[in-house]
PDB file of C-alpha atoms in Angstrom:
ATOM      1  CA  UNK A   1      -3.344  -5.513   5.615  1.00 47.00           C
ATOM      2  CA  UNK A   2      -5.503  -9.062   5.055  1.00 46.00           C
ATOM      3  CA  UNK A   3      -6.373  -8.732   8.784  1.00 51.00           C
ATOM      4  CA  UNK A   4      -7.786  -5.568  10.426  1.00 45.00           C
ATOM      5  CA  UNK A   5      -7.506  -6.686  13.587  1.00 50.00           C
ATOM      6  CA  UNK A   6      -3.855  -6.325  13.797  1.00 65.00           C
ATOM      7  CA  UNK A   7      -2.273  -5.846  17.065  1.00 72.00           C
ATOM      8  CA  UNK A   8       0.720  -5.988  18.573  1.00 74.00           C
ATOM      9  CA  UNK A   9       4.154  -5.984  17.432  1.00 75.00           C
ATOM     10  CA  UNK A  10       5.932  -7.457  14.379  1.00 69.00           C
ATOM     11  CA  UNK A  11       9.560  -8.664  13.175  1.00 68.00           C
ATOM     12  CA  UNK A  12       9.758  -7.358   9.933  1.00 69.00           C
ATOM     13  CA  UNK A  13      12.648  -8.340   7.265  1.00 67.00           C
ATOM     14  CA  UNK A  14      13.784  -5.677   5.381  1.00 65.00           C
ATOM     15  CA  UNK A  15      16.987  -6.469   2.984  1.00 65.00           C
ATOM     16  CA  UNK A  16      19.286  -9.036   5.526  1.00 67.00           C
ATOM     17  CA  UNK A  17      18.076  -7.439   8.807  1.00 69.00           C
ATOM     18  CA  UNK A  18      15.203  -8.212  11.207  1.00 74.00           C
ATOM     19  CA  UNK A  19      13.460  -5.117  13.132  1.00 72.00           C
ATOM     20  CA  UNK A  20      10.542  -4.838  15.506  1.00 78.00           C
ATOM     21  CA  UNK A  21       7.151  -2.354  14.436  1.00 79.00           C
ATOM     22  CA  UNK A  22       4.311  -2.144  16.481  1.00 80.00           C
ATOM     23  CA  UNK A  23       0.943  -1.279  14.792  1.00 79.00           C
ATOM     24  CA  UNK A  24       0.410   2.243  15.194  1.00 77.00           C
ATOM     25  CA  UNK A  25      -2.958   3.279  13.490  1.00 74.00           C
ATOM     26  CA  UNK A  26      -5.523   1.136  11.622  1.00 74.00           C
ATOM     27  CA  UNK A  27      -7.722   1.843   8.808  1.00 75.00           C
ATOM     28  CA  UNK A  28      -9.676  -1.294   8.146  1.00 73.00           C
ATOM     29  CA  UNK A  29     -11.901   0.611   5.152  1.00 74.00           C
ATOM     30  CA  UNK A  30      -9.098   0.195   3.034  1.00 76.00           C
ATOM     31  CA  UNK A  31      -7.247  -2.558   4.223  1.00 75.00           C
ATOM     32  CA  UNK A  32      -4.193  -0.381   5.445  1.00 75.00           C
ATOM     33  CA  UNK A  33      -2.401  -1.124   8.584  1.00 75.00           C
ATOM     34  CA  UNK A  34       0.648   1.315   9.653  1.00 76.00           C
ATOM     35  CA  UNK A  35       3.428   0.172  11.312  1.00 76.00           C
ATOM     36  CA  UNK A  36       5.903   2.060  13.359  1.00 76.00           C
ATOM     37  CA  UNK A  37       9.664   1.047  14.638  1.00 77.00           C
ATOM     38  CA  UNK A  38       9.739   0.050  18.165  1.00 81.00           C
ATOM     39  CA  UNK A  39      13.710   0.727  18.432  1.00 75.00           C
ATOM     40  CA  UNK A  40      13.755   4.770  17.831  1.00 63.00           C
ATOM     41  CA  UNK A  41      17.017   3.867  15.896  1.00 64.00           C
ATOM     42  CA  UNK A  42      15.644   2.055  13.200  1.00 59.00           C
ATOM     43  CA  UNK A  43      16.943   3.479  10.256  1.00 63.00           C
ATOM     44  CA  UNK A  44      14.593   3.144   7.337  1.00 59.00           C
ATOM     45  CA  UNK A  45      16.671   5.039   4.663  1.00 56.00           C
ATOM     46  CA  UNK A  46      16.069   2.308   1.514  1.00 53.00           C
ATOM     47  CA  UNK A  47      12.017   3.343   1.455  1.00 67.00           C
ATOM     48  CA  UNK A  48      10.613   3.181  -1.682  1.00 72.00           C
ATOM     49  CA  UNK A  49       9.998   6.881  -3.520  1.00 86.00           C
ATOM     50  CA  UNK A  50       6.125   7.281  -3.771  1.00 90.00           C
ATOM     51  CA  UNK A  51       4.637   8.298  -7.498  1.00 91.00           C
ATOM     52  CA  UNK A  52       1.859  10.555  -7.663  1.00 92.00           C
ATOM     53  CA  UNK A  53      -1.109   8.764  -8.888  1.00 92.00           C
ATOM     54  CA  UNK A  54      -2.537  12.054 -10.373  1.00 91.00           C
ATOM     55  CA  UNK A  55       0.477  11.538 -13.223  1.00 94.00           C
ATOM     56  CA  UNK A  56      -0.387   7.904 -13.701  1.00 95.00           C
ATOM     57  CA  UNK A  57      -1.813   7.325 -17.470  1.00 96.00           C
ATOM     58  CA  UNK A  58      -4.303   4.711 -18.186  1.00 96.00           C
ATOM     59  CA  UNK A  59      -2.284   2.206 -20.363  1.00 96.00           C
ATOM     60  CA  UNK A  60       1.201   2.769 -18.141  1.00 96.00           C
ATOM     61  CA  UNK A  61       3.380   0.041 -17.421  1.00 96.00           C
ATOM     62  CA  UNK A  62       3.104  -1.371 -13.755  1.00 95.00           C
ATOM     63  CA  UNK A  63       5.030  -4.336 -11.922  1.00 93.00           C
ATOM     64  CA  UNK A  64       3.524  -5.885  -8.735  1.00 91.00           C
ATOM     65  CA  UNK A  65       6.238  -7.170  -6.850  1.00 87.00           C
ATOM     66  CA  UNK A  66       4.700 -10.421  -6.062  1.00 84.00           C
ATOM     67  CA  UNK A  67       7.191 -12.262  -4.308  1.00 73.00           C
ATOM     68  CA  UNK A  68      10.255 -11.294  -3.258  1.00 62.00           C
ATOM     69  CA  UNK A  69      11.490 -14.668  -2.015  1.00 67.00           C
ATOM     70  CA  UNK A  70      10.633 -16.554  -5.349  1.00 67.00           C
ATOM     71  CA  UNK A  71      11.793 -13.631  -7.668  1.00 74.00           C
ATOM     72  CA  UNK A  72       8.670 -13.597  -9.261  1.00 80.00           C
ATOM     73  CA  UNK A  73       6.888 -10.268 -10.861  1.00 87.00           C
ATOM     74  CA  UNK A  74       3.773  -9.567 -12.526  1.00 89.00           C
ATOM     75  CA  UNK A  75       3.732  -7.053 -15.468  1.00 92.00           C
ATOM     76  CA  UNK A  76       0.911  -5.327 -16.969  1.00 94.00           C
ATOM     77  CA  UNK A  77      -0.857  -1.630 -17.352  1.00 96.00           C
ATOM     78  CA  UNK A  78      -3.162   0.755 -15.689  1.00 96.00           C
ATOM     79  CA  UNK A  79      -6.679  -0.154 -17.020  1.00 96.00           C
ATOM     80  CA  UNK A  80      -8.846   2.433 -14.686  1.00 95.00           C
ATOM     81  CA  UNK A  81      -8.039   4.906 -11.756  1.00 95.00           C
ATOM     82  CA  UNK A  82     -11.684   4.685  -9.728  1.00 92.00           C
ATOM     83  CA  UNK A  83     -12.267   6.609  -6.014  1.00 91.00           C
ATOM     84  CA  UNK A  84     -12.497   3.226  -3.761  1.00 89.00           C
ATOM     85  CA  UNK A  85     -13.556   5.239  -0.475  1.00 86.00           C
ATOM     86  CA  UNK A  86     -13.256   8.520   1.244  1.00 86.00           C
ATOM     87  CA  UNK A  87     -11.318   9.065   4.155  1.00 77.00           C
ATOM     88  CA  UNK A  88     -11.877  11.979   7.200  1.00 68.00           C
ATOM     89  CA  UNK A  89      -8.905  13.651   8.195  1.00 57.00           C
ATOM     90  CA  UNK A  90      -8.168  16.402  10.192  1.00 59.00           C
ATOM     91  CA  UNK A  91      -7.551  18.819   7.462  1.00 68.00           C
ATOM     92  CA  UNK A  92     -10.618  17.464   5.746  1.00 71.00           C
ATOM     93  CA  UNK A  93     -11.660  14.413   3.638  1.00 77.00           C
ATOM     94  CA  UNK A  94      -9.017  12.137   1.686  1.00 82.00           C
ATOM     95  CA  UNK A  95     -10.348  10.831  -1.279  1.00 87.00           C
ATOM     96  CA  UNK A  96      -8.738   6.966  -1.598  1.00 90.00           C
ATOM     97  CA  UNK A  97      -7.901   5.919  -5.113  1.00 93.00           C
ATOM     98  CA  UNK A  98      -7.958   2.266  -6.963  1.00 92.00           C
ATOM     99  CA  UNK A  99      -5.340   1.502 -10.027  1.00 95.00           C
ATOM    100  CA  UNK A 100      -6.797  -1.108 -11.897  1.00 94.00           C
ATOM    101  CA  UNK A 101      -4.530  -2.921 -13.896  1.00 94.00           C
ATOM    102  CA  UNK A 102      -4.677  -5.894 -16.535  1.00 93.00           C
ATOM    103  CA  UNK A 103      -2.320  -7.960 -14.042  1.00 89.00           C
ATOM    104  CA  UNK A 104      -3.908 -11.378 -13.784  1.00 81.00           C
ATOM    105  CA  UNK A 105      -2.827 -12.570 -10.332  1.00 76.00           C
ATOM    106  CA  UNK A 106      -4.086 -14.108  -7.535  1.00 75.00           C
ATOM    107  CA  UNK A 107      -1.946 -11.089  -4.850  1.00 79.00           C
ATOM    108  CA  UNK A 108      -1.938 -11.046  -1.216  1.00 79.00           C
ATOM    109  CA  UNK A 109      -2.266  -7.794   0.657  1.00 80.00           C
ATOM    110  CA  UNK A 110       0.610  -5.987   0.420  1.00 83.00           C
ATOM    111  CA  UNK A 111       2.009  -6.363  -2.855  1.00 88.00           C
ATOM    112  CA  UNK A 112       3.866  -3.251  -4.104  1.00 90.00           C
ATOM    113  CA  UNK A 113       2.779  -1.850  -7.414  1.00 92.00           C
ATOM    114  CA  UNK A 114       5.621  -0.028  -9.012  1.00 93.00           C
ATOM    115  CA  UNK A 115       5.568   2.356 -12.179  1.00 93.00           C
ATOM    116  CA  UNK A 116       8.728   2.314 -15.107  1.00 91.00           C
ATOM    117  CA  UNK A 117      10.628   4.314 -12.624  1.00 90.00           C
ATOM    118  CA  UNK A 118      10.743   2.004  -9.773  1.00 89.00           C
ATOM    119  CA  UNK A 119       8.148   4.291  -8.136  1.00 92.00           C
ATOM    120  CA  UNK A 120       5.717   2.881  -5.758  1.00 92.00           C
ATOM    121  CA  UNK A 121       2.223   3.905  -7.009  1.00 95.00           C
ATOM    122  CA  UNK A 122      -0.208   1.142  -5.388  1.00 93.00           C
ATOM    123  CA  UNK A 123       0.014  -1.477  -2.808  1.00 90.00           C
ATOM    124  CA  UNK A 124      -2.911  -4.660  -2.842  1.00 89.00           C
ATOM    125  CA  UNK A 125      -5.050  -4.526  -0.147  1.00 85.00           C
ATOM    126  CA  UNK A 126      -7.802  -7.196   1.355  1.00 76.00           C
ATOM    127  CA  UNK A 127     -10.578  -4.946   0.206  1.00 73.00           C
ATOM    128  CA  UNK A 128      -9.548  -4.345  -3.267  1.00 75.00           C
ATOM    129  CA  UNK A 129     -10.528  -6.604  -6.146  1.00 77.00           C
ATOM    130  CA  UNK A 130      -8.349  -8.465  -8.004  1.00 79.00           C
ATOM    131  CA  UNK A 131      -5.708  -6.530  -9.907  1.00 82.00           C
ATOM    132  CA  UNK A 132      -6.516  -3.660  -8.425  1.00 88.00           C
ATOM    133  CA  UNK A 133      -4.234  -1.473  -5.402  1.00 92.00           C
ATOM    134  CA  UNK A 134      -4.720   1.125  -3.319  1.00 90.00           C
ATOM    135  CA  UNK A 135      -3.132   4.386  -4.405  1.00 93.00           C
ATOM    136  CA  UNK A 136       0.374   4.710  -2.723  1.00 90.00           C
ATOM    137  CA  UNK A 137      -0.100   8.811  -2.543  1.00 91.00           C
ATOM    138  CA  UNK A 138      -3.438   8.816  -1.297  1.00 89.00           C
ATOM    139  CA  UNK A 139      -1.987   6.366   2.094  1.00 84.00           C
ATOM    140  CA  UNK A 140       0.814   8.713   2.182  1.00 85.00           C
ATOM    141  CA  UNK A 141      -1.639  12.064   2.167  1.00 83.00           C
ATOM    142  CA  UNK A 142      -3.806   9.657   4.634  1.00 78.00           C
ATOM    143  CA  UNK A 143      -1.012   9.558   6.910  1.00 76.00           C
ATOM    144  CA  UNK A 144       0.303  12.942   6.797  1.00 76.00           C
ATOM    145  CA  UNK A 145      -3.352  13.982   8.267  1.00 70.00           C
ATOM    146  CA  UNK A 146      -3.534  11.045  10.858  1.00 56.00           C
ATOM    147  CA  UNK A 147      -7.087  10.547   9.636  1.00 43.00           C
ATOM    148  CA  UNK A 148      -9.841   8.109  11.113  1.00 50.00           C
ATOM    149  CA  UNK A 149     -11.718   5.885   8.528  1.00 50.00           C
ATOM    150  CA  UNK A 150     -14.964   5.937   7.094  1.00 52.00           C
ATOM    151  CA  UNK A 151     -16.864   3.963   4.369  1.00 50.00           C
ATOM    152  CA  UNK A 152     -17.367   5.386   1.232  1.00 50.00           C
ATOM    153  CA  UNK A 153     -20.355   3.973   0.521  1.00 46.00           C
TER     154      UNK A 153
END
């Protein structure tokens, strides 16, 4: 999220359908806002498969899906994996990493980064630097623990 004060309900386009979601959790230190469907009948079966950040190698090809509406992508490589911060959860500390790339695009928050197999490996957020993405597998680990955010520095 590029706005750490997101609240309320939001219409989200998935394919050709619009769904109503509401904010359920916010992690401002890593720029992540979690939305859940308002209707219990909302089916989200066409989601990304999340790739394991531990398996990502330096030099590996990465594709940022810059704009679906303009059909534009940015292709680059993983140039670094670094710790971005830590989040304290019920199960302990979760280290949140960034995947840095040589993608030199001005990205808005929420741009997905996928590997050559189409697995989601990162998401751009407002706190990350240009060409850096928060690890998608770290975000899913965070959500699995229902954690609360604490700054790393």
